[in-house]
CSV table of C-alpha atoms in Angstrom, one decimal:
chain,number,residue,atom,x,y,z
R,135,UNK,CA,-12.8,-9.3,-22.5
R,136,UNK,CA,-9.3,-8.7,-24.0
R,137,UNK,CA,-6.6,-11.0,-22.7
R,138,UNK,CA,-4.1,-9.8,-20.2
R,139,UNK,CA,-0.5,-10.7,-21.2
R,140,UNK,CA,2.3,-11.2,-18.8
R,141,UNK,CA,5.8,-11.2,-20.1
R,142,UNK,CA,9.3,-10.8,-18.7
R,143,UNK,CA,10.5,-7.2,-18.8
R,144,UNK,CA,13.9,-6.0,-20.0
R,145,UNK,CA,16.0,-2.9,-19.8
R,146,UNK,CA,14.1,-1.6,-22.8
R,147,UNK,CA,11.0,-1.4,-20.4
R,148,UNK,CA,12.8,0.9,-17.9
R,149,UNK,CA,10.7,4.0,-18.7
R,150,UNK,CA,7.3,2.2,-18.5
R,151,UNK,CA,8.4,0.5,-15.2
R,152,UNK,CA,9.4,3.9,-13.8
R,153,UNK,CA,6.1,5.5,-14.9
R,154,UNK,CA,4.0,2.7,-13.4
R,155,UNK,CA,6.1,2.7,-10.2
R,156,UNK,CA,5.7,6.5,-9.7
R,157,UNK,CA,2.0,6.5,-10.6
R,158,UNK,CA,1.0,3.5,-8.5
R,159,UNK,CA,3.0,4.5,-5.5
R,160,UNK,CA,1.4,8.0,-5.6
R,161,UNK,CA,-2.1,6.6,-6.1
R,162,UNK,CA,-1.7,4.2,-3.3
R,163,UNK,CA,0.1,6.1,-0.6
R,164,UNK,CA,-0.2,9.9,-1.1
R,165,UNK,CA,-3.4,10.2,0.9
R,166,UNK,CA,-1.7,9.0,4.1
R,167,UNK,CA,1.8,10.5,3.6
R,168,UNK,CA,3.2,14.0,3.2
R,169,UNK,CA,3.9,15.3,-0.3
R,170,UNK,CA,7.6,15.9,0.7
R,171,UNK,CA,8.0,12.3,2.0
R,172,UNK,CA,6.4,10.9,-1.2
R,173,UNK,CA,8.5,13.1,-3.5
R,174,UNK,CA,11.7,12.1,-1.8
R,175,UNK,CA,10.9,8.4,-1.8
R,176,UNK,CA,9.9,8.4,-5.5
R,177,UNK,CA,13.1,10.4,-6.4
R,178,UNK,CA,15.3,7.9,-4.4
R,179,UNK,CA,13.6,4.6,-5.4
R,180,UNK,CA,12.1,5.2,-8.9
R,181,UNK,CA,14.9,7.1,-10.6
R,182,UNK,CA,16.3,5.8,-13.9
R,183,UNK,CA,19.7,4.7,-12.4
R,184,UNK,CA,18.0,2.7,-9.6
R,185,UNK,CA,15.5,1.0,-11.8
R,186,UNK,CA,18.2,0.2,-14.4
R,187,UNK,CA,20.3,-1.4,-11.7
R,188,UNK,CA,17.3,-3.4,-10.5
R,189,UNK,CA,16.6,-4.6,-14.1
R,190,UNK,CA,20.2,-5.5,-14.6
R,191,UNK,CA,20.5,-7.5,-11.3
R,192,UNK,CA,20.6,-11.2,-12.3
R,193,UNK,CA,18.8,-12.1,-9.0
R,194,UNK,CA,15.8,-9.9,-9.7
R,195,UNK,CA,13.2,-10.2,-12.4
R,196,UNK,CA,10.4,-8.0,-13.6
R,197,UNK,CA,7.2,-9.1,-15.4
R,198,UNK,CA,4.9,-6.6,-17.1
R,199,UNK,CA,1.2,-7.0,-17.4
R,200,UNK,CA,-0.3,-5.6,-20.6
R,201,UNK,CA,-3.8,-5.2,-22.0
R,202,UNK,CA,-4.1,-4.5,-25.7
R,203,UNK,CA,-0.3,-3.6,-25.9
R,204,UNK,CA,-0.6,-1.1,-23.0
R,205,UNK,CA,1.5,-1.8,-19.9
R,206,UNK,CA,-0.8,-1.6,-16.9
R,207,UNK,CA,1.2,-3.1,-14.1
R,208,UNK,CA,4.2,-5.2,-13.1
R,209,UNK,CA,5.7,-7.3,-10.5
R,210,UNK,CA,9.3,-7.5,-9.2
R,211,UNK,CA,10.6,-10.7,-7.8
R,212,UNK,CA,13.9,-11.1,-5.9
R,213,UNK,CA,16.0,-14.3,-5.3
R,214,UNK,CA,19.1,-14.9,-3.3
R,215,UNK,CA,21.1,-11.8,-2.3
R,216,UNK,CA,18.6,-9.5,-4.1
R,217,UNK,CA,16.0,-10.1,-1.4
R,218,UNK,CA,15.5,-7.0,0.7
R,219,UNK,CA,15.9,-9.1,3.9
R,220,UNK,CA,17.6,-12.5,4.3
R,221,UNK,CA,15.1,-15.2,5.1
R,222,UNK,CA,15.8,-18.7,6.3
R,223,UNK,CA,15.7,-21.4,3.6
R,224,UNK,CA,15.2,-21.1,-0.2
R,225,UNK,CA,12.7,-18.4,-0.8
R,226,UNK,CA,11.5,-15.9,-3.3
R,227,UNK,CA,10.5,-12.3,-2.5
R,228,UNK,CA,7.7,-10.4,-4.1
R,229,UNK,CA,9.1,-6.9,-3.7
R,230,UNK,CA,6.3,-5.2,-5.8
R,231,UNK,CA,3.1,-6.0,-7.5
R,232,UNK,CA,2.0,-2.6,-8.9
R,233,UNK,CA,-1.2,-2.2,-10.9
R,234,UNK,CA,-2.4,1.1,-12.1
R,235,UNK,CA,-5.5,2.2,-10.2
R,236,UNK,CA,-7.7,2.4,-13.3
R,237,UNK,CA,-7.2,-1.4,-13.7
R,238,UNK,CA,-7.9,-2.4,-10.1
R,239,UNK,CA,-10.6,-5.0,-9.7
R,240,UNK,CA,-9.8,-6.6,-13.1
R,241,UNK,CA,-7.7,-9.5,-11.6
R,242,UNK,CA,-4.4,-8.1,-12.8
R,243,UNK,CA,-2.8,-8.5,-9.4
R,244,UNK,CA,-4.2,-12.0,-9.1
R,245,UNK,CA,-2.7,-13.0,-12.5
R,246,UNK,CA,0.7,-11.6,-11.5
R,247,UNK,CA,0.5,-13.5,-8.2
R,248,UNK,CA,-0.5,-16.7,-10.0
R,249,UNK,CA,2.6,-16.2,-12.2
R,250,UNK,CA,4.8,-15.8,-9.1
R,251,UNK,CA,3.5,-19.0,-7.6
R,252,UNK,CA,4.1,-20.8,-10.9
R,253,UNK,CA,7.7,-19.5,-11.0
R,254,UNK,CA,8.2,-20.4,-7.3
R,255,UNK,CA,7.1,-24.0,-8.0
R,256,UNK,CA,9.4,-24.2,-11.0
R,257,UNK,CA,12.3,-23.0,-8.9
R,258,UNK,CA,11.3,-25.4,-6.1
R,259,UNK,CA,11.5,-22.6,-3.4
R,260,UNK,CA,10.1,-23.3,0.1
R,261,UNK,CA,8.0,-20.1,0.3
R,262,UNK,CA,7.1,-16.8,-1.3
R,263,UNK,CA,7.3,-13.8,1.1
R,264,UNK,CA,6.7,-10.0,1.0
R,265,UNK,CA,6.3,-7.0,3.1
R,266,UNK,CA,3.0,-5.0,3.2
R,267,UNK,CA,2.4,-1.7,5.0
R,268,UNK,CA,0.1,-2.4,7.9
R,269,UNK,CA,-2.2,0.4,6.7
R,270,UNK,CA,-2.6,-1.0,3.2
R,271,UNK,CA,-5.7,-2.9,4.0
R,272,UNK,CA,-6.6,-3.7,0.4
R,273,UNK,CA,-3.2,-5.5,-0.2
R,274,UNK,CA,-3.4,-7.2,3.2
R,275,UNK,CA,-6.8,-8.6,2.4
R,276,UNK,CA,-5.6,-9.7,-1.1
R,277,UNK,CA,-2.6,-11.6,0.2
R,278,UNK,CA,-4.6,-13.2,3.1
R,279,UNK,CA,-7.2,-14.3,0.7
R,280,UNK,CA,-4.4,-16.0,-1.3
R,281,UNK,CA,-3.1,-18.0,1.7
R,282,UNK,CA,-0.3,-15.7,2.9
R,283,UNK,CA,0.2,-15.5,6.6
R,284,UNK,CA,1.9,-12.9,8.7
R,285,UNK,CA,5.2,-14.2,10.2
R,286,UNK,CA,7.1,-11.0,11.3
R,287,UNK,CA,7.2,-7.3,10.8
R,288,UNK,CA,9.9,-4.7,10.0
R,289,UNK,CA,10.3,-1.0,9.9
R,290,UNK,CA,9.8,0.9,6.7
R,291,UNK,CA,11.0,4.5,6.6
R,292,UNK,CA,9.2,6.9,4.3
R,293,UNK,CA,11.0,10.2,4.6
R,294,UNK,CA,10.7,11.3,8.2
R,295,UNK,CA,7.9,8.8,8.9
R,296,UNK,CA,8.6,5.5,10.5
R,297,UNK,CA,6.1,2.9,9.4
R,298,UNK,CA,5.5,-0.8,10.0
R,299,UNK,CA,5.4,-3.4,7.3
R,300,UNK,CA,3.9,-6.8,8.0
R,301,UNK,CA,5.9,-9.7,6.5
R,302,UNK,CA,3.7,-12.3,5.1
R,303,UNK,CA,4.6,-15.7,3.5
R,304,UNK,CA,3.0,-18.5,1.5
R,305,UNK,CA,4.5,-21.9,1.9
R,306,UNK,CA,5.0,-23.6,-1.5
R,307,UNK,CA,6.0,-27.2,-0.6
């Protein structure tokens, strides 16, 4: 099988990150959400200006997963003030691990998560945390299988729909 490559993304990768974000978010959540809520969320969160600002934030980092020079997924990590919620201690947030549906089941998400844990150890953080929609059973199962445990929840608003995200963390030390 061809090797999956993971490399740090730059502003030059903005368009591919936008494309993967839009495609993956749509594939994953459109069945359970209205078209209007989906369109508004994508317009607000995956527009060129927003992604450029995320890519240029020194406390966020993106890594692209590629197979035979085709980008098929990415992860976005946040440190310090870039984290979407302040957590106690020295932590790293996985804001997104997005893999195109055609590549599900090929361990891309696992490779990205493994890379995150390697980075977390290098940075000597106490834990890695993330939020997962309570209805995203595939993701919940994936993170649980990898040792993440639920520690809290928060509200996630998608258009006019108020949803619950489960906050999960993996202790590193």
